[in-house]
Amino acid sequence: MIWYPYQQMKTMKEPYKIIDAEGVFLKTPEREMIDSISSWWSVIHGYKHPVLTEAIKSQADQFSHVMLGGLTHEPVLKLADKLRDFLQGDLDYCFFSDSGSVAVEVALKMALQYYVNQGEMERTKVLSLTHAYHGDTFKTMEVGDDEDYHFILEAYGEKKDVIHVPTQIPALEQAFEMYHQQLNCFIVEPLLQGAGGMRMYDVSFLIKARELCDRYGVLLIFDEVATGFGRTGNRFVADLVQPDILVLGKALTGGYIGHAVTVANRKVYNGFYSDDSDKALMHGPTFMGNALACSAALASIELFEEEDYMSKIYRIEEITRREMAGFTNDKIKEVRMMGGCVCVEVKEADTLKGYQQFAYEHGVFSRPFLNCMYAMVPYIISEEQLVRVLDTMKAWFA
Ligand SMILES: *Cc1c(COP(=O)(O)O)cnc(C)c1O
């Protein structure tokens, strides 16, 4: 039997069974519904996209996977070249892995070892945001600040190596003043904190973070597993402010196969580049650089460029702002929008009880969490389909 994610199995309601999917639609035996959350924010081109399907099929005719230890291949070489050109600045060094959590682990490992390699042994701490989410593995849970993991605190007591700050400049300055000698990195989900409650904040905070990291010699990590590939209305937030390490996942392959990448700049890479083998990065997920995943990612990025996806995202934001303008209700705390993300935060989580089934009956798949009803639609959505998603959200409060 299947143990489902984030579920109390005893009380879980039966999941919807998907028998086919195409474009924005998920199909169950009884109806089709618009996937308003793009399979956890990843399926930006929609389902059964002929270009992505073909990329995977033709690679499968060659080989599906070979290990990257001692071997290399065209799809992974091409993807690394593509990312080098696609990303700004000197974010040129790609370490691939099979999921976002692992890619964040790799980024945190890089940041710690970067200093150890230079003999700076006291930089053991990580600065991260309150309400941060960086994945489900142990270190990512620790740098995260998710209520769901507070059992970890109960078991182990106070965190020793992680400091959390809110997205406010004075608090950030204070944290740097206090801890800068012990910090190896500051890790953030830039502009949009997803799983921590769709929280949005201003780029000025990141500009200040870059300045403080430079002043105190601390590495800046952007976890763009969720925000990358246009979700915030920027291709990457890393286009606005340059991190030292960038983590991409989710939409990297258009959501077709799980894969992720930790991209380091030259400075970080050079911190490992040495005649001393002890200074190497010791990591190597079995399925890193999987050929099917790399082929899908290449095709996905090419589509993103050739079909000018940024203009699609601007259109989504424009329609969303138009449709949500002035929408409010006693039960609603705030309606927030950014790029291809809209969130209706309610005052009481109970308000959203039953919404998933309501949405299903209106032909929309939704999965509210915490106090958030939200949509992160596939970018290929039509205006009519998007309006239907937003109307369904509004109708719940009618
Ligand atoms: C989803 C997510 C992760 C974890 O990615 P997985 O592929 O689920 O391991 C990490 N960071 C952020 C910001 C995410 O949204």
XYZ file of N, CA and C in Angstrom, residues 8-201:
582
model
N -2.166 12.259 7.397
C -2.539 11.315 8.431
C -3.319 10.210 7.714
N -2.700 9.039 7.582
C -3.293 7.984 6.759
C -4.636 7.511 7.314
N -4.800 7.658 8.629
C -6.044 7.161 9.232
C -7.265 7.969 8.795
N -7.049 9.269 8.577
C -8.198 10.128 8.249
C -8.166 10.658 6.820
N -7.166 10.218 6.052
C -7.022 10.750 4.691
C -8.242 10.458 3.838
N -8.658 11.471 3.057
C -9.732 11.180 2.106
C -9.115 10.588 0.844
N -9.893 9.782 0.180
C -9.431 9.080 -1.029
C -8.842 10.086 -2.039
N -7.612 9.870 -2.514
C -7.094 10.806 -3.530
C -7.815 10.617 -4.875
N -7.807 11.671 -5.691
C -8.402 11.556 -7.029
C -7.477 10.714 -7.902
N -8.055 9.790 -8.613
C -7.228 8.929 -9.466
C -7.136 9.518 -10.874
N -5.914 9.770 -11.307
C -5.696 10.396 -12.619
C -5.427 9.316 -13.658
N -6.227 9.349 -14.723
C -6.058 8.338 -15.769
C -5.469 8.920 -17.048
N -5.459 10.235 -17.150
C -4.863 10.889 -18.321
C -4.679 12.360 -17.961
N -3.822 13.043 -18.707
C -3.607 14.470 -18.473
C -3.134 15.109 -19.763
N -3.650 16.293 -20.050
C -3.260 16.991 -21.278
C -3.444 18.486 -21.097
N -2.482 19.273 -21.536
C -2.570 20.722 -21.362
C -2.703 21.046 -19.884
N -3.688 21.884 -19.522
C -3.864 22.214 -18.099
C -4.734 21.186 -17.382
N -5.229 20.179 -18.121
C -6.233 19.285 -17.538
C -5.684 17.981 -16.955
N -6.198 17.646 -15.780
C -6.038 16.325 -15.186
C -7.359 15.602 -15.378
N -7.296 14.326 -15.769
C -8.538 13.604 -16.020
C -8.727 12.455 -15.035
N -9.878 12.445 -14.387
C -10.273 11.326 -13.530
C -11.321 10.540 -14.313
N -11.723 9.352 -13.838
C -12.724 8.595 -14.605
C -14.036 9.383 -14.763
N -14.303 10.332 -13.855
C -15.598 11.011 -13.970
C -15.564 12.413 -14.548
N -14.433 13.086 -14.490
C -14.395 14.454 -15.026
C -12.969 14.901 -15.318
N -12.885 16.098 -15.955
C -11.558 16.686 -16.093
C -11.514 17.971 -15.286
N -10.338 18.261 -14.762
C -10.203 19.467 -13.941
C -8.911 20.188 -14.292
N -8.964 21.523 -14.174
C -7.761 22.326 -14.431
C -6.841 22.170 -13.230
N -5.585 21.852 -13.504
C -4.616 21.733 -12.403
C -4.131 23.142 -12.040
N -4.690 23.713 -10.986
C -4.358 25.098 -10.638
C -3.062 25.199 -9.833
N -2.420 24.059 -9.544
C -1.153 24.144 -8.808
C 0.006 23.453 -9.543
N -0.257 23.109 -10.825
C 0.816 22.622 -11.704
C 1.644 21.510 -11.070
N 0.947 20.517 -10.466
C 1.677 19.423 -9.809
C 2.842 19.947 -8.974
N 2.483 20.579 -7.871
C 3.486 21.181 -6.986
C 4.416 22.131 -7.734
N 3.789 22.989 -8.567
C 4.468 24.167 -9.136
C 5.493 23.833 -10.204
N 5.388 22.637 -10.778
C 6.452 22.205 -11.686
C 6.043 22.140 -13.157
N 4.766 21.840 -13.431
C 4.366 21.528 -14.811
C 4.028 22.823 -15.564
N 5.053 23.603 -15.880
C 4.819 24.934 -16.435
C 4.314 24.907 -17.873
N 4.619 23.828 -18.608
C 4.162 23.738 -20.001
C 2.872 22.930 -20.130
N 2.305 22.526 -19.016
C 1.133 21.654 -19.065
C 1.549 20.214 -19.353
N 0.536 19.347 -19.360
C 0.770 17.909 -19.527
C 0.786 17.521 -20.995
N 1.475 16.428 -21.278
C 1.520 15.825 -22.623
C 1.947 16.848 -23.672
N 2.916 17.683 -23.327
C 3.427 18.629 -24.322
C 4.244 17.837 -25.347
N 3.887 17.957 -26.640
C 4.541 17.080 -27.637
C 6.069 17.226 -27.668
N 6.576 18.445 -27.439
C 8.027 18.664 -27.514
C 8.749 17.948 -26.365
N 8.183 18.045 -25.171
C 8.804 17.395 -24.009
C 8.696 15.877 -24.106
N 7.512 15.416 -24.508
C 7.316 13.971 -24.648
C 8.292 13.406 -25.678
N 8.466 14.121 -26.789
C 9.374 13.658 -27.846
C 10.837 13.648 -27.363
N 11.206 14.681 -26.592
C 12.587 14.748 -26.089
C 12.902 13.518 -25.233
N 11.949 13.125 -24.412
C 12.160 11.963 -23.534
C 12.176 10.672 -24.352
N 11.234 10.568 -25.278
C 11.151 9.346 -26.096
C 12.419 9.145 -26.914
N 12.904 10.202 -27.545
C 14.057 9.999 -28.426
C 15.317 9.708 -27.614
N 15.428 10.305 -26.412
C 16.567 9.958 -25.556
C 16.463 8.510 -25.069
N 15.228 8.073 -24.761
C 15.036 6.690 -24.288
C 15.463 5.680 -25.353
N 15.368 6.080 -26.628
C 15.830 5.199 -27.703
C 17.353 5.054 -27.706
N 18.066 6.044 -27.146
C 19.537 5.941 -27.035
C 19.897 5.215 -25.738
N 19.710 5.896 -24.619
C 19.840 5.271 -23.296
C 19.097 6.165 -22.317
N 18.551 5.579 -21.254
C 17.771 6.355 -20.297
C 18.644 6.932 -19.201
N 19.666 6.167 -18.822
C 20.499 6.636 -17.723
C 21.870 5.993 -17.775
N 22.880 6.792 -17.513
C 24.193 6.242 -17.149
C 24.698 7.073 -15.972
N 25.502 6.474 -15.130
C 26.010 7.220 -13.971
C 26.968 8.320 -14.410
N 27.133 9.320 -13.560
C 28.024 10.439 -13.880
C 29.405 10.268 -13.244
N 29.573 9.181 -12.493
C 30.890 8.883 -11.931
C 31.735 8.217 -13.005
N 32.699 8.944 -13.572
C 33.566 8.377 -14.597
C 32.976 8.367 -15.991
N 31.725 8.803 -16.135
C 31.070 8.838 -17.449
C 30.425 10.215 -17.640
N 30.247 10.575 -18.898
C 29.452 11.777 -19.166
C 28.696 11.562 -20.464
N 27.820 12.482 -20.834
C 27.016 12.299 -22.045
C 26.483 13.626 -22.564
N 26.016 13.586 -23.789
C 25.565 14.780 -24.498
C 24.444 15.550 -23.767
N 23.371 14.898 -23.321
C 22.293 15.688 -22.687
C 22.764 16.470 -21.455
N 23.614 15.881 -20.633
C 24.044 16.600 -19.426
C 25.024 17.720 -19.787
N 25.892 17.480 -20.789
C 26.828 18.522 -21.236
C 26.062 19.699 -21.828
N 25.083 19.365 -22.643
C 24.290 20.418 -23.290
C 23.494 21.215 -22.269
N 22.938 20.516 -21.266
C 22.136 21.223 -20.257
C 23.012 22.159 -19.427
N 24.214 21.700 -19.067
C 25.119 22.565 -18.299
C 25.494 23.808 -19.115
N 25.750 23.630 -20.422
C 26.053 24.774 -21.302
C 24.864 25.717 -21.378
N 23.694 25.116 -21.518
C 22.464 25.909 -21.642
C 22.253 26.751 -20.382
N 22.428 26.120 -19.230
C 22.218 26.847 -17.967
C 23.254 27.962 -17.811
N 24.481 27.701 -18.242
C 25.520 28.738 -18.151
C 25.088 29.972 -18.951
N 24.553 29.749 -20.157
C 24.108 30.880 -20.990
C 22.829 31.502 -20.449
N 21.953 30.670 -19.888
C 20.611 31.106 -19.475
C 20.664 31.906 -18.172
N 21.645 31.595 -17.320
C 21.747 32.266 -16.020
C 22.720 33.429 -16.109
N 22.427 34.494 -15.377
C 23.275 35.682 -15.438
C 24.553 35.510 -14.624
N 25.525 36.337 -14.953
C 26.766 36.398 -14.186
C 27.590 35.132 -14.334
N 28.341 34.801 -13.293
C 29.236 33.636 -13.386
C 28.689 32.436 -12.617
N 27.371 32.281 -12.639
C 26.753 31.055 -12.117
C 26.917 29.993 -13.205
N 28.080 29.359 -13.218
C 28.477 28.528 -14.356
C 28.714 27.060 -14.005
N 28.682 26.706 -12.722
C 29.141 25.369 -12.324
C 27.967 24.569 -11.761
N 27.539 23.565 -12.536
C 26.288 22.854 -12.257
C 26.536 21.519 -11.564
N 25.987 21.357 -10.388
C 25.996 20.053 -9.730
C 24.560 19.521 -9.747
N 24.332 18.412 -10.463
C 22.974 17.902 -10.635
C 22.598 16.920 -9.533
N 21.308 16.888 -9.220
C 20.804 15.872 -8.285
C 19.356 15.553 -8.606
N 18.795 14.630 -7.842
C 17.496 14.099 -8.242
C 16.301 14.810 -7.627
N 16.519 15.688 -6.646
C 15.376 16.411 -6.088
C 15.831 17.728 -5.481
N 14.865 18.610 -5.269
C 15.162 19.923 -4.712
C 15.800 19.844 -3.339
N 15.280 18.964 -2.493
C 15.834 18.843 -1.140
C 17.313 18.476 -1.185
N 17.640 17.523 -2.033
C 19.037 17.096 -2.136
C 19.890 18.236 -2.692
N 19.355 18.972 -3.661
C 20.110 20.089 -4.242
C 20.367 21.176 -3.188
N 19.410 21.367 -2.265
C 19.634 22.324 -1.172
C 20.691 21.768 -0.211
N 20.610 20.478 0.088
C 21.640 19.851 0.924
C 23.035 20.089 0.328
N 23.137 19.927 -0.977
C 24.416 20.114 -1.661
C 24.883 21.567 -1.509
N 23.952 22.511 -1.655
C 24.298 23.931 -1.512
C 24.817 24.215 -0.099
N 24.157 23.638 0.900
C 24.569 23.869 2.296
C 25.914 23.202 2.582
N 26.106 22.045 1.993
C 27.388 21.351 2.143
C 28.502 22.161 1.492
N 28.232 22.678 0.289
C 29.210 23.532 -0.415
C 29.607 24.726 0.448
N 28.591 25.374 1.044
C 28.861 26.601 1.804
C 29.744 26.307 3.020
N 29.442 25.226 3.716
C 30.242 24.855 4.889
C 31.674 24.486 4.476
N 31.772 23.619 3.471
C 33.111 23.139 3.083
C 33.944 24.236 2.427
N 33.270 25.179 1.775
C 33.986 26.308 1.168
C 34.895 26.974 2.208
N 34.358 27.154 3.412
C 35.152 27.799 4.472
C 36.122 26.826 5.133
N 35.683 25.595 5.347
C 36.587 24.595 5.935
C 37.825 24.433 5.045
N 37.601 24.434 3.720
C 38.730 24.314 2.787
C 39.746 25.445 2.945
N 39.270 26.584 3.476
C 40.181 27.710 3.695
C 40.668 27.795 5.134
N 40.334 26.763 5.899
C 40.774 26.735 7.291
C 39.933 27.591 8.234
N 38.787 28.079 7.741
C 37.904 28.857 8.626
C 36.914 27.910 9.298
N 37.329 27.370 10.444
C 36.562 26.290 11.061
C 35.390 26.794 11.909
N 35.362 28.086 12.179
C 34.324 28.584 13.089
C 33.015 28.945 12.381
N 33.029 28.874 11.041
C 31.808 29.266 10.311
C 30.878 28.065 10.141
N 30.223 27.683 11.208
C 29.378 26.478 11.174
C 27.890 26.804 11.099
N 27.534 28.089 11.220
C 26.107 28.437 11.308
C 25.523 28.891 9.970
N 24.208 28.654 9.856
C 23.447 29.064 8.677
C 22.405 30.087 9.120
N 22.296 31.162 8.359
C 21.222 32.131 8.592
C 20.109 31.830 7.593
N 18.877 31.770 8.080
C 17.752 31.549 7.158
C 16.538 32.330 7.652
N 15.480 32.325 6.870
C 14.308 33.156 7.184
C 13.345 32.452 8.133
N 12.594 33.226 8.870
C 11.462 32.640 9.586
C 10.447 32.206 8.517
N 9.726 31.153 8.792
C 8.774 30.546 7.849
C 9.463 29.984 6.607
N 10.787 29.746 6.697
C 11.493 29.193 5.539
C 11.074 27.752 5.287
N 11.077 27.383 4.018
C 10.946 25.973 3.635
C 12.022 25.667 2.598
N 12.836 24.655 2.868
C 13.889 24.310 1.921
C 13.927 22.830 1.585
N 12.928 22.068 2.023
C 12.897 20.653 1.691
C 12.616 19.805 2.917
N 12.588 18.491 2.711
C 12.141 17.553 3.739
C 13.244 16.685 4.333
N 14.466 16.806 3.827
C 15.560 16.020 4.408
C 16.035 16.707 5.695
N 16.907 16.043 6.448
C 17.192 16.514 7.813
C 17.791 17.914 7.888
N 18.830 18.184 7.093
C 19.436 19.518 7.191
C 18.486 20.582 6.634
N 17.748 20.232 5.591
C 16.811 21.219 5.039
C 15.654 21.471 6.008
N 15.257 20.463 6.758
C 14.245 20.686 7.806
C 14.800 21.640 8.849
N 16.089 21.452 9.179
C 16.697 22.269 10.220
C 16.814 23.737 9.796
N 17.240 23.989 8.550
C 17.332 25.384 8.112
C 15.949 25.950 7.816
N 14.972 25.070 7.625
C 13.596 25.522 7.462
C 12.988 25.898 8.805
N 11.796 26.464 8.714
C 11.118 26.913 9.931
C 9.639 26.566 9.779
N 9.391 25.286 9.585
C 8.060 24.804 9.249
C 7.445 24.142 10.480
N 6.247 24.584 10.803
C 5.525 24.029 11.958
C 5.465 22.496 11.925
N 5.361 21.959 10.715
C 5.211 20.512 10.578
C 6.397 19.747 11.154
N 7.538 20.419 11.240
C 8.736 19.714 11.688
C 9.087 20.030 13.129
N 8.155 20.628 13.861
C 8.529 21.014 15.210
C 8.759 19.826 16.139
N 8.350 18.633 15.663
C 8.682 17.425 16.433
C 10.198 17.235 16.518
N 10.889 17.762 15.512
C 12.357 17.688 15.513
C 12.904 18.486 16.696
N 12.317 19.667 16.894
C 12.745 20.501 18.018
C 12.466 19.794 19.338
N 11.288 19.154 19.394
C 10.948 18.416 20.619
C 11.969 17.316 20.882
N 12.370 16.655 19.821
C 13.294 15.534 19.984
C 14.714 15.986 20.297
N 15.177 17.023 19.584
C 16.585 17.401 19.695
C 16.838 18.663 20.504
N 15.759 19.392 20.821
C 15.941 20.658 21.528
C 16.294 21.771 20.563
N 16.688 22.896 21.126
C 17.011 24.095 20.339
C 17.965 23.802 19.184
N 17.771 24.530 18.073
C 18.721 24.429 16.964
C 20.011 25.138 17.364
N 21.129 24.481 17.115
C 22.405 25.096 17.491
C 23.066 25.836 16.331
N 22.796 25.383 15.137
C 23.568 25.889 14.002
C 22.751 26.681 12.991
N 21.520 27.016 13.356
C 20.677 27.785 12.432
C 20.071 28.966 13.172
N 20.130 30.129 12.528
C 19.502 31.329 13.081
C 18.453 31.805 12.081
N 17.265 32.120 12.582
C 16.204 32.594 11.688
C 15.994 34.097 11.837
N 15.791 34.758 10.702
C 15.442 36.186 10.734
C 14.187 36.424 9.900
N 13.367 37.394 10.314
C 12.223 37.781 9.471
C 12.713 38.600 8.277
N 11.836 38.817 7.302
C 12.245 39.549 6.092
C 12.190 41.059 6.332
N 12.926 41.494 7.343
C 12.988 42.924 7.663
C 14.451 43.330 7.790
N 14.793 44.437 7.128
C 16.192 44.846 7.032
C 16.859 45.078 8.395
N 16.217 45.775 9.344
C 16.895 45.977 10.631
C 17.243 44.655 11.336
N 16.328 43.682 11.273
C 16.587 42.372 11.891
C 17.739 41.661 11.185
N 17.805 41.832 9.890
C 18.875 41.213 9.100
C 20.231 41.816 9.476
N 20.262 43.144 9.556
C 21.517 43.822 9.921
C 21.991 43.379 11.305
N 21.033 43.267 12.211
C 21.354 42.861 13.577
C 21.921 41.438 13.614
N 21.292 40.534 12.846
C 21.760 39.143 12.813
C 23.185 39.065 12.259
N 23.452 39.831 11.214
C 24.807 39.837 10.647
C 25.824 40.394 11.640
N 25.437 41.474 12.328
C 26.356 42.047 13.313
C 26.699 41.030 14.400
N 25.671 40.309 14.848
C 25.879 39.373 15.953
C 26.630 38.120 15.553
N 26.299 37.580 14.386
C 26.755 36.221 14.065
C 27.722 36.101 12.896
N 28.130 37.234 12.284
C 28.816 37.129 10.993
C 30.067 36.254 11.037
N 30.755 36.223 12.176
C 31.985 35.415 12.231
C 31.714 33.918 12.200
N 30.465 33.553 12.556
C 30.135 32.118 12.607
C 29.303 31.657 11.405
N 28.900 32.612 10.565
C 28.013 32.238 9.456
C 28.800 31.777 8.241
N 28.351 30.656 7.634
C 28.901 30.323 6.316
C 27.978 30.801 5.207
N 26.665 30.830 5.470
C 25.767 31.276 4.403
C 24.479 31.863 4.945
N 23.842 32.620 4.078
C 22.469 33.073 4.287
C 21.668 32.445 3.151
N 20.689 31.600 3.495
C 19.871 30.936 2.468
C 18.460 31.499 2.506
N 17.935 31.838 1.319
C 16.568 32.366 1.237
C 15.832 31.765 0.051
N 14.510 31.710 0.188
C 13.632 31.597 -0.973
C 13.401 33.054 -1.380
N 13.953 33.496 -2.498
C 13.911 34.918 -2.796
C 12.533 35.419 -3.273
N 12.080 36.506 -2.715
C 10.821 37.220 -3.011
C 9.546 36.483 -2.621
N 9.532 35.167 -2.805
C 8.305 34.412 -2.530
C 8.639 33.179 -1.699
N 8.137 33.158 -0.458
C 8.299 31.965 0.383
C 7.075 31.085 0.154
N 7.288 29.957 -0.507
C 6.165 29.124 -0.939
C 5.518 28.326 0.170
N 6.106 27.186 0.518
C 5.474 26.254 1.449
C 5.314 26.848 2.853
N 6.033 27.926 3.151
C 5.883 28.596 4.441
C 4.666 29.503 4.502
N 3.859 29.517 3.429
C 2.621 30.297 3.446
C 2.514 31.363 2.365
N 3.156 31.138 1.221
C 3.032 32.084 0.090
C 3.263 33.520 0.551
N 4.368 33.709 1.269
C 4.697 35.051 1.784
C 5.556 35.784 0.755
N 5.225 37.040 0.527
C 5.942 37.823 -0.492
C 6.662 38.985 0.173
N 7.859 39.279 -0.315
C 8.578 40.422 0.249
C 9.369 41.133 -0.837
